[in-house]
Amino acid sequence: MKTGGRISREERRKLILIRVRELFAKKGLHGATTRELAEAAGISEGLLFKIFPNKEALYHAMLALFSDNISEKSKKIMSLKPSTETLVLIVHLLVSELISVRLAERDDFIRLYIRSLAGDGEFASHVMEEAESQLIPMLRANIKAAIAAGDVMDSPVPHNLRAWFTDRLPFIIMMDFVPSAPVLNYGVSREKLIKHVVWFLLRGIGLKEESIRRYYNARGLAIEKR
């Protein structure tokens, strides 16, 4: 491996995971051979499997690396007490980070997800399990808090489905922007698209318009001061 200097075992491990993700994104767990993975990592097969016992371990370590990439802003919001205001912050952050922030890691993540849907579904199932254990419970708690505060209108849609729908829409829109030329022209700037999606989701959750206007503004979104 050409590193330009001596690196720690943990740094070497992370570099390998970054280098193999594109191959996994293209070929999936079962399609990528150990020889190809070693070539992508820039090391021999023997060294690769001294660090990772087998291909499955390498694959799952790569998945864990995606899960670890949580921004400080996201961590700050996750620590806030459930409320209508926190609900608006979560929805805005979810939409803005998925639609406006372009990351090579995230593009590979999406390619892996799409390939998984067309294959055995293993990676996609992992993604849903992660959401079900973290994001969805947080959304549910904040939806319940907004209902208790009188900020949400009655709806026949269960809390759990409102949470899942809120997660799924920005994720699907994000897929449209993975190619260098987006597959759909929404006819508005990325900034306006974010605002429209957030309003659409908040209204879909059942948030009253006056509550959205109260919390979805520059002052309400200034989380860096919290």
Coordinates of N, CA and C in Angstrom, one line a residue:
M1 N 0.8 -1.2 0.0 CA 0.0 0.0 0.0 C 0.9 1.2 0.0
K2 N 0.6 2.1 -0.9 CA 1.4 3.3 -1.0 C 0.8 4.4 -0.1
T3 N 1.4 4.7 1.0 CA 0.8 5.6 1.9 C 1.6 6.9 2.1
G4 N 2.9 6.9 1.6 CA 3.7 8.1 1.8 C 4.3 8.2 3.2
G5 N 4.2 7.2 4.0 CA 4.7 7.2 5.3 C 4.1 6.1 6.2
R6 N 4.6 5.9 7.3 CA 4.1 4.9 8.2 C 2.8 5.3 8.8
I7 N 1.8 4.4 8.8 CA 0.5 4.7 9.4 C 0.1 3.7 10.4
S8 N -0.8 4.0 11.3 CA -1.2 3.1 12.4 C -2.1 2.0 11.8
R9 N -2.3 1.0 12.6 CA -3.1 -0.1 12.1 C -4.5 0.3 11.9
E10 N -5.0 1.2 12.8 CA -6.4 1.7 12.6 C -6.5 2.6 11.4
E11 N -5.5 3.4 11.1 CA -5.6 4.2 9.9 C -5.5 3.3 8.7
R12 N -4.7 2.3 8.7 CA -4.6 1.4 7.6 C -5.9 0.7 7.4
R13 N -6.6 0.3 8.5 CA -7.9 -0.4 8.4 C -8.9 0.5 7.7
K14 N -9.0 1.8 8.2 CA -9.9 2.7 7.6 C -9.7 3.0 6.1
L15 N -8.4 3.1 5.8 CA -8.0 3.3 4.4 C -8.5 2.2 3.5
I16 N -8.3 1.0 4.0 CA -8.8 -0.2 3.2 C -10.3 -0.1 3.0
L17 N -11.0 0.2 4.1 CA -12.5 0.2 4.0 C -12.9 1.3 3.0
I18 N -12.2 2.4 2.9 CA -12.6 3.5 2.0 C -12.3 3.0 0.6
R19 N -11.2 2.3 0.4 CA -10.8 1.9 -1.0 C -11.7 0.8 -1.5
V20 N -12.2 -0.1 -0.7 CA -13.0 -1.2 -1.2 C -14.5 -0.9 -1.4
R21 N -14.9 0.3 -0.9 CA -16.3 0.5 -0.9 C -16.8 0.7 -2.4
E22 N -16.0 1.3 -3.2 CA -16.5 1.5 -4.6 C -16.7 0.1 -5.3
L23 N -15.8 -0.8 -5.0 CA -15.9 -2.2 -5.6 C -17.1 -2.9 -5.1
F24 N -17.4 -2.8 -3.8 CA -18.6 -3.3 -3.2 C -19.8 -2.6 -3.8
A25 N -19.7 -1.3 -4.0 CA -20.8 -0.6 -4.6 C -21.2 -1.1 -6.0
K26 N -20.1 -1.5 -6.7 CA -20.3 -1.9 -8.1 C -20.8 -3.4 -8.2
K27 N -20.2 -4.2 -7.3 CA -20.4 -5.7 -7.5 C -21.1 -6.3 -6.3
G28 N -21.2 -5.6 -5.2 CA -21.9 -6.2 -4.1 C -21.0 -7.2 -3.3
L29 N -21.5 -7.8 -2.2 CA -20.7 -8.7 -1.4 C -20.3 -9.9 -2.1
H30 N -21.3 -10.5 -2.8 CA -21.0 -11.8 -3.5 C -20.3 -11.7 -4.8
G31 N -20.5 -10.5 -5.4 CA -19.9 -10.3 -6.8 C -18.4 -10.0 -6.7
A32 N -18.0 -9.3 -5.7 CA -16.6 -8.9 -5.5 C -15.7 -10.0 -5.1
T33 N -14.6 -10.4 -5.8 CA -13.7 -11.4 -5.4 C -12.7 -10.9 -4.4
T34 N -12.1 -11.9 -3.7 CA -11.0 -11.5 -2.7 C -9.9 -10.8 -3.4
R35 N -9.5 -11.3 -4.6 CA -8.4 -10.8 -5.4 C -8.7 -9.3 -5.8
E36 N -10.0 -9.1 -6.3 CA -10.3 -7.7 -6.6 C -10.3 -6.8 -5.4
L37 N -10.8 -7.3 -4.3 CA -10.8 -6.5 -3.1 C -9.4 -6.1 -2.7
A38 N -8.5 -7.0 -2.7 CA -7.1 -6.8 -2.4 C -6.5 -5.8 -3.3
E39 N -6.8 -5.9 -4.6 CA -6.3 -5.0 -5.6 C -6.8 -3.6 -5.4
A40 N -8.1 -3.5 -5.0 CA -8.7 -2.2 -4.7 C -8.1 -1.5 -3.5
A41 N -7.7 -2.4 -2.5 CA -7.1 -1.9 -1.3 C -5.7 -1.5 -1.5
G42 N -5.0 -2.1 -2.5 CA -3.6 -1.8 -2.8 C -2.7 -2.6 -2.0
I43 N -3.2 -3.8 -1.5 CA -2.3 -4.7 -0.7 C -2.6 -6.1 -1.2
S44 N -1.8 -7.1 -0.7 CA -1.9 -8.5 -1.1 C -3.1 -9.1 -0.4
E45 N -3.6 -10.2 -0.9 CA -4.8 -10.9 -0.3 C -4.4 -11.4 1.1
G46 N -3.1 -11.8 1.2 CA -2.7 -12.3 2.5 C -2.7 -11.2 3.6
L47 N -2.3 -10.0 3.2 CA -2.3 -8.9 4.2 C -3.7 -8.5 4.5
L48 N -4.5 -8.5 3.4 CA -5.9 -8.0 3.6 C -6.6 -8.9 4.7
F49 N -6.4 -10.2 4.6 CA -7.1 -11.1 5.5 C -6.4 -11.4 6.8
K50 N -5.2 -10.7 7.0 CA -4.7 -10.7 8.3 C -5.4 -9.6 9.1
I51 N -5.9 -8.6 8.4 CA -6.6 -7.5 9.0 C -8.1 -7.8 9.2
F52 N -8.6 -8.4 8.2 CA -10.0 -8.8 8.2 C -10.1 -10.3 8.0
P53 N -10.7 -11.1 8.9 CA -10.7 -12.6 8.8 C -11.3 -13.1 7.5
N54 N -12.3 -12.4 6.9 CA -12.9 -12.9 5.7 C -13.6 -11.8 5.0
K55 N -14.2 -12.1 3.8 CA -14.8 -11.1 3.0 C -16.0 -10.5 3.7
E56 N -16.8 -11.3 4.4 CA -18.0 -10.9 5.1 C -17.6 -9.9 6.2
A57 N -16.5 -10.1 6.9 CA -16.1 -9.2 8.0 C -15.7 -7.9 7.4
L58 N -15.0 -7.9 6.2 CA -14.6 -6.7 5.5 C -15.8 -5.9 5.1
Y59 N -16.8 -6.6 4.6 CA -18.1 -5.9 4.1 C -18.8 -5.3 5.3
H60 N -18.9 -6.0 6.4 CA -19.7 -5.4 7.5 C -18.9 -4.3 8.2
A61 N -17.6 -4.4 8.2 CA -16.8 -3.2 8.7 C -17.0 -2.0 7.8
M62 N -17.1 -2.2 6.5 CA -17.4 -1.1 5.6 C -18.8 -0.5 5.9
L63 N -19.8 -1.3 6.2 CA -21.1 -0.8 6.6 C -21.0 0.0 7.8
A64 N -20.3 -0.5 8.8 CA -20.2 0.2 10.1 C -19.5 1.6 9.9
L65 N -18.6 1.7 8.9 CA -17.9 3.0 8.7 C -18.9 4.0 8.2
F66 N -19.9 3.6 7.4 CA -21.0 4.5 7.0 C -21.8 5.0 8.2
S67 N -22.1 4.1 9.1 CA -22.9 4.4 10.2 C -22.2 5.4 11.2
D68 N -20.9 5.3 11.2 CA -20.1 6.2 12.1 C -20.0 7.6 11.6
N69 N -20.3 7.9 10.4 CA -20.2 9.3 9.8 C -21.4 10.1 10.2
I70 N -21.6 10.4 11.4 CA -22.7 11.3 11.9 C -22.1 12.7 12.2
S71 N -22.6 13.7 11.6 CA -22.1 15.1 11.8 C -22.3 15.5 13.3
E72 N -21.5 16.5 13.7 CA -21.7 17.0 15.0 C -23.0 17.7 15.2
K73 N -23.5 18.3 14.1 CA -24.8 19.0 14.1 C -25.9 17.9 14.4
S74 N -25.8 16.8 13.7 CA -26.8 15.7 13.9 C -26.7 15.2 15.4
K75 N -25.6 15.0 15.9 CA -25.4 14.5 17.3 C -26.1 15.5 18.3
K76 N -25.9 16.8 18.0 CA -26.5 17.9 18.8 C -28.0 17.8 18.8
I77 N -28.6 17.6 17.6 CA -30.0 17.6 17.5 C -30.6 16.3 18.2
M78 N -29.8 15.2 18.1 CA -30.3 14.0 18.7 C -30.3 14.0 20.2
S79 N -29.6 15.0 20.8 CA -29.5 15.1 22.2 C -30.6 16.0 22.8
L80 N -31.4 16.7 21.9 CA -32.4 17.6 22.3 C -33.6 16.9 22.8
K81 N -34.3 17.5 23.8 CA -35.6 17.0 24.3 C -36.6 17.0 23.2
P82 N -37.4 15.9 23.1 CA -38.5 15.8 22.1 C -39.5 17.0 22.2
S83 N -39.8 17.6 21.1 CA -40.7 18.8 21.1 C -41.1 19.1 19.7
T84 N -42.0 20.0 19.5 CA -42.3 20.4 18.1 C -41.1 21.1 17.4
E85 N -40.4 21.9 18.2 CA -39.2 22.6 17.6 C -38.2 21.6 17.2
T86 N -37.9 20.6 18.1 CA -36.9 19.6 17.7 C -37.4 18.7 16.5
L87 N -38.7 18.5 16.4 CA -39.2 17.7 15.2 C -38.8 18.5 14.0
V88 N -39.1 19.8 14.0 CA -38.8 20.6 12.8 C -37.3 20.6 12.5
L89 N -36.5 20.7 13.5 CA -35.0 20.7 13.3 C -34.6 19.3 12.7
I90 N -35.1 18.2 13.2 CA -34.7 16.9 12.7 C -35.1 16.8 11.2
V91 N -36.3 17.2 10.9 CA -36.8 17.0 9.5 C -35.9 17.9 8.6
H92 N -35.7 19.2 9.0 CA -34.8 20.0 8.2 C -33.5 19.5 8.0
L93 N -32.8 19.0 9.1 CA -31.5 18.4 9.0 C -31.5 17.2 8.1
L94 N -32.4 16.3 8.2 CA -32.5 15.1 7.4 C -32.6 15.5 5.9
V95 N -33.5 16.4 5.6 CA -33.7 16.8 4.2 C -32.4 17.5 3.7
S96 N -31.9 18.5 4.4 CA -30.8 19.3 3.9 C -29.6 18.5 3.7
E97 N -29.3 17.6 4.7 CA -28.0 16.9 4.6 C -28.1 15.9 3.4
L98 N -29.3 15.3 3.2 CA -29.4 14.3 2.1 C -29.4 14.9 0.8
I99 N -30.0 16.1 0.7 CA -30.2 16.7 -0.7 C -29.1 17.7 -1.0
S100 N -28.6 18.4 -0.1 CA -27.7 19.5 -0.4 C -26.2 19.1 -0.3
V101 N -25.9 18.2 0.6 CA -24.5 17.9 0.9 C -24.1 16.7 0.0
R102 N -23.1 16.9 -0.9 CA -22.7 15.9 -1.8 C -21.4 15.3 -1.2
L103 N -21.4 14.0 -0.9 CA -20.3 13.3 -0.4 C -20.0 12.0 -1.2
A104 N -18.8 11.7 -1.5 CA -18.4 10.5 -2.3 C -18.9 9.3 -1.5
E105 N -18.7 9.3 -0.1 CA -19.2 8.2 0.7 C -20.6 8.0 0.6
R106 N -21.4 9.1 0.5 CA -22.9 8.9 0.4 C -23.3 8.4 -1.0
D107 N -22.6 8.8 -2.0 CA -22.9 8.3 -3.3 C -22.7 6.8 -3.4
D108 N -21.6 6.4 -2.8 CA -21.3 4.9 -2.8 C -22.3 4.2 -2.0
F109 N -22.7 4.8 -0.9 CA -23.8 4.3 0.0 C -25.1 4.0 -0.8
I110 N -25.5 5.0 -1.6 CA -26.7 4.9 -2.4 C -26.5 3.8 -3.5
R111 N -25.4 3.7 -4.1 CA -25.1 2.7 -5.1 C -25.2 1.3 -4.5
L112 N -24.7 1.2 -3.3 CA -24.8 -0.1 -2.6 C -26.2 -0.4 -2.3
Y113 N -27.0 0.6 -1.9 CA -28.4 0.4 -1.5 C -29.2 -0.1 -2.7
I114 N -29.0 0.6 -3.9 CA -29.7 0.3 -5.1 C -29.3 -1.1 -5.6
R115 N -28.0 -1.4 -5.5 CA -27.6 -2.8 -6.0 C -28.2 -3.8 -5.1
S116 N -28.3 -3.5 -3.8 CA -28.8 -4.5 -2.8 C -30.3 -4.8 -3.1
L117 N -31.0 -3.7 -3.4 CA -32.5 -3.9 -3.8 C -32.7 -4.8 -5.0
A118 N -31.7 -4.7 -5.9 CA -31.8 -5.5 -7.1 C -31.2 -6.9 -6.9
G119 N -30.6 -7.1 -5.7 CA -30.0 -8.4 -5.4 C -30.7 -9.1 -4.2
D120 N -29.8 -9.4 -3.2 CA -30.3 -10.2 -2.1 C -30.9 -9.3 -1.0
G121 N -30.8 -8.0 -1.1 CA -31.4 -7.1 -0.1 C -30.7 -7.0 1.2
E122 N -29.5 -7.6 1.3 CA -28.8 -7.6 2.6 C -28.4 -6.2 3.1
F123 N -27.8 -5.5 2.2 CA -27.3 -4.2 2.6 C -28.5 -3.2 2.9
A124 N -29.5 -3.3 2.0 CA -30.7 -2.5 2.2 C -31.4 -2.8 3.5
S125 N -31.4 -4.0 3.9 CA -32.0 -4.4 5.2 C -31.2 -3.9 6.3
H126 N -29.9 -3.9 6.2 CA -29.0 -3.3 7.2 C -29.3 -1.8 7.4
V127 N -29.5 -1.1 6.3 CA -29.8 0.3 6.3 C -31.1 0.6 7.1
M128 N -32.1 -0.3 6.8 CA -33.4 -0.1 7.4 C -33.4 -0.4 8.9
E129 N -32.6 -1.4 9.3 CA -32.4 -1.8 10.7 C -31.8 -0.6 11.5
E130 N -30.8 0.0 10.8 CA -30.1 1.2 11.4 C -31.2 2.3 11.7
A131 N -32.0 2.6 10.6 CA -33.0 3.6 10.8 C -34.0 3.3 11.8
E132 N -34.4 2.0 11.9 CA -35.4 1.6 12.8 C -34.9 1.7 14.3
S133 N -33.6 1.6 14.5 CA -33.1 1.6 15.8 C -32.7 3.0 16.3
Q134 N -32.6 3.9 15.4 CA -32.1 5.3 15.7 C -33.1 6.4 15.3
L135 N -33.2 6.6 14.0 CA -33.9 7.7 13.5 C -35.4 7.6 13.7
I136 N -36.0 6.5 13.4 CA -37.4 6.3 13.5 C -38.0 6.5 14.9
P137 N -37.3 5.9 16.0 CA -37.8 6.1 17.3 C -37.7 7.6 17.7
M138 N -36.7 8.3 17.2 CA -36.5 9.7 17.5 C -37.6 10.5 16.9
L139 N -37.9 10.2 15.6 CA -39.0 10.9 14.9 C -40.3 10.6 15.6
R140 N -40.6 9.4 16.0 CA -41.9 9.0 16.7 C -42.0 9.8 18.0
A141 N -40.9 9.9 18.8 CA -41.0 10.6 20.1 C -41.3 12.1 19.9
N142 N -40.7 12.7 18.8 CA -40.9 14.1 18.6 C -42.3 14.3 18.0
I143 N -42.8 13.4 17.2 CA -44.2 13.5 16.7 C -45.2 13.5 17.9
K144 N -45.0 12.6 18.8 CA -45.8 12.4 20.0 C -45.8 13.7 20.8
A145 N -44.6 14.3 20.9 CA -44.4 15.5 21.7 C -45.2 16.7 21.1
A146 N -45.1 16.7 19.7 CA -45.8 17.8 19.0 C -47.3 17.6 19.1
I147 N -47.8 16.4 19.1 CA -49.2 16.1 19.3 C -49.7 16.6 20.7
A148 N -48.8 16.2 21.7 CA -49.2 16.6 23.1 C -49.2 18.1 23.2
A149 N -48.4 18.8 22.4 CA -48.3 20.3 22.5 C -49.5 20.9 21.7
G150 N -50.3 20.1 21.0 CA -51.4 20.7 20.3 C -51.0 21.2 18.9
D151 N -49.8 20.9 18.5 CA -49.2 21.4 17.2 C -49.5 20.6 16.0
V152 N -50.1 19.4 16.2 CA -50.3 18.4 15.1 C -51.8 18.1 15.0
M153 N -52.3 18.2 13.8 CA -53.8 17.9 13.6 C -54.0 16.4 13.6
D154 N -55.3 16.0 13.8 CA -55.6 14.6 13.9 C -55.3 14.0 12.5
S155 N -54.9 12.7 12.5 CA -54.7 12.0 11.2 C -54.9 10.5 11.5
P156 N -55.4 9.8 10.4 CA -55.5 8.4 10.6 C -54.2 7.6 10.4
V157 N -53.2 8.4 10.0 CA -51.9 7.7 9.7 C -51.2 7.5 11.0
P158 N -50.8 6.2 11.4 CA -50.1 5.9 12.6 C -48.8 6.7 12.7
H159 N -48.3 6.9 14.0 CA -47.1 7.6 14.2 C -45.9 7.0 13.5
N160 N -45.9 5.6 13.6 CA -44.7 4.9 13.0 C -44.6 5.1 11.5
L161 N -45.8 5.1 10.8 CA -45.8 5.4 9.4 C -45.4 6.8 9.0
R162 N -45.9 7.7 9.9 CA -45.5 9.1 9.6 C -44.0 9.3 9.7
A163 N -43.4 8.6 10.7 CA -41.9 8.6 10.8 C -41.2 8.0 9.6
W164 N -41.7 6.8 9.2 CA -41.1 6.2 8.0 C -41.2 7.0 6.8
F165 N -42.4 7.5 6.5 CA -42.6 8.4 5.3 C -41.6 9.6 5.3
T166 N -41.4 10.1 6.5 CA -40.5 11.3 6.6 C -39.1 10.9 6.3
D167 N -38.7 9.7 6.6 CA -37.4 9.2 6.3 C -37.2 8.8 4.9
R168 N -38.2 8.2 4.3 CA -38.1 7.7 2.9 C -38.1 8.7 1.8
L169 N -38.9 9.8 1.9 CA -39.0 10.7 0.8 C -37.6 11.4 0.5
P170 N -37.0 12.0 1.5 CA -35.7 12.7 1.1 C -34.6 11.7 0.7
F171 N -34.7 10.4 1.2 CA -33.8 9.4 0.7 C -34.0 9.1 -0.8
I172 N -35.2 9.0 -1.2 CA -35.5 8.7 -2.6 C -35.1 9.9 -3.5
I173 N -35.3 11.1 -3.0 CA -34.9 12.3 -3.8 C -33.4 12.3 -3.9
M174 N -32.7 12.0 -2.8 CA -31.2 11.9 -2.8 C -30.7 11.0 -4.0
M175 N -31.4 9.9 -4.2 CA -31.0 9.0 -5.3 C -31.0 9.7 -6.7
D176 N -31.9 10.7 -6.9 CA -32.0 11.4 -8.2 C -30.7 12.2 -8.4
F177 N -30.0 12.6 -7.4 CA -28.8 13.4 -7.5 C -27.5 12.7 -7.5
V178 N -27.5 11.4 -7.4 CA -26.3 10.6 -7.4 C -25.5 10.7 -8.8
P179 N -26.2 10.5 -9.9 CA -25.5 10.7 -11.2 C -25.0 12.1 -11.4
S180 N -23.9 12.3 -12.2 CA -23.4 13.6 -12.4 C -24.4 14.6 -13.0
A181 N -25.3 14.1 -13.8 CA -26.5 14.8 -14.3 C -27.7 14.3 -13.6
P182 N -28.3 15.0 -12.7 CA -29.5 14.5 -11.9 C -30.6 13.9 -12.9
V183 N -31.2 12.9 -12.5 CA -32.2 12.2 -13.4 C -33.5 12.9 -13.4
L184 N -33.7 13.9 -12.5 CA -34.9 14.7 -12.5 C -34.6 16.1 -12.3
N185 N -35.2 17.0 -13.1 CA -35.0 18.4 -12.9 C -36.3 18.9 -12.1
Y186 N -36.1 19.3 -10.9 CA -37.3 19.7 -10.0 C -37.7 21.1 -10.3
G187 N -37.0 21.8 -11.2 CA -37.4 23.2 -11.6 C -37.1 24.3 -10.6
V188 N -36.5 23.9 -9.5 CA -36.1 25.0 -8.5 C -34.7 24.7 -8.0
S189 N -34.1 25.7 -7.3 CA -32.8 25.6 -6.8 C -32.8 24.5 -5.7
R190 N -31.6 24.0 -5.4 CA -31.5 23.0 -4.3 C -32.0 23.5 -3.0
E191 N -31.7 24.8 -2.7 CA -32.2 25.4 -1.5 C -33.7 25.5 -1.4
K192 N -34.3 25.9 -2.5 CA -35.8 25.9 -2.5 C -36.4 24.5 -2.4
L193 N -35.7 23.6 -3.1 CA -36.2 22.2 -3.0 C -36.3 21.7 -1.6
I194 N -35.2 22.0 -0.9 CA -35.1 21.6 0.5 C -36.3 22.1 1.3
K195 N -36.6 23.4 1.2 CA -37.7 24.1 1.9 C -39.0 23.5 1.5
H196 N -39.2 23.2 0.2 CA -40.5 22.6 -0.2 C -40.7 21.2 0.3
V197 N -39.6 20.4 0.3 CA -39.7 19.0 0.9 C -40.0 19.1 2.4
V198 N -39.3 20.0 3.1 CA -39.5 20.1 4.5 C -41.0 20.4 4.8
W199 N -41.5 21.4 4.1 CA -42.9 21.8 4.3 C -43.8 20.7 4.0
F200 N -43.6 20.0 2.9 CA -44.4 18.8 2.5 C -44.4 17.8 3.6
L201 N -43.2 17.5 4.1 CA -43.1 16.4 5.2 C -43.8 16.9 6.5
L202 N -43.6 18.1 6.9 CA -44.2 18.6 8.1 C -45.7 18.6 8.0
R203 N -46.2 19.0 6.9 CA -47.7 19.0 6.7 C -48.2 17.6 6.6
G204 N -47.4 16.7 6.0 CA -47.8 15.3 6.0 C -47.8 14.7 7.4
I205 N -46.9 15.1 8.2 CA -46.9 14.6 9.6 C -48.2 15.1 10.3
G206 N -48.7 16.3 9.9 CA -49.9 16.8 10.5 C -49.6 18.1 11.2
L207 N -48.4 18.7 11.1 CA -48.1 19.9 11.8 C -48.9 21.1 11.2
K208 N -49.5 21.8 12.1 CA -50.3 23.0 11.7 C -49.4 24.0 11.1
E209 N -50.0 24.8 10.1 CA -49.2 25.8 9.4 C -48.6 26.8 10.3
E210 N -49.4 27.3 11.3 CA -48.9 28.3 12.2 C -47.7 27.8 13.0
S211 N -47.7 26.5 13.3 CA -46.6 25.9 14.0 C -45.3 25.7 13.2
I212 N -45.5 25.4 11.9 CA -44.4 25.4 11.0 C -43.8 26.7 10.8
R213 N -44.6 27.7 10.7 CA -44.1 29.1 10.5 C -43.3 29.6 11.8
R214 N -43.8 29.1 12.9 CA -43.2 29.5 14.2 C -41.8 29.0 14.3
Y215 N -41.6 27.7 13.9 CA -40.3 27.0 14.1 C -39.5 26.9 12.9
Y216 N -40.1 26.9 11.7 CA -39.2 26.7 10.5 C -38.8 28.0 9.9
N217 N -37.9 28.7 10.6 CA -37.3 30.0 10.1 C -35.9 30.0 10.6
A218 N -35.2 31.1 10.1 CA -33.7 31.2 10.4 C -33.4 31.1 11.9
R219 N -34.3 31.8 12.7 CA -34.0 31.8 14.1 C -34.2 30.4 14.7
G220 N -35.2 29.7 14.3 CA -35.5 28.4 14.8 C -34.5 27.4 14.4
L221 N -33.8 27.6 13.3 CA -32.8 26.6 12.8 C -31.4 26.9 13.2
A222 N -31.2 27.9 14.0 CA -29.9 28.3 14.5 C -29.4 27.4 15.6
I223 N -29.2 26.1 15.2 CA -28.8 25.1 16.3 C -27.4 25.2 16.7
E224 N -26.5 25.9 15.9 CA -25.1 26.0 16.3 C -25.0 26.9 17.6
K225 N -26.0 27.6 17.9 CA -26.0 28.5 19.1 C -26.5 27.8 20.3
R226 N -27.0 26.6 20.2 CA -27.7 25.9 21.3 C -26.6 25.2 22.2

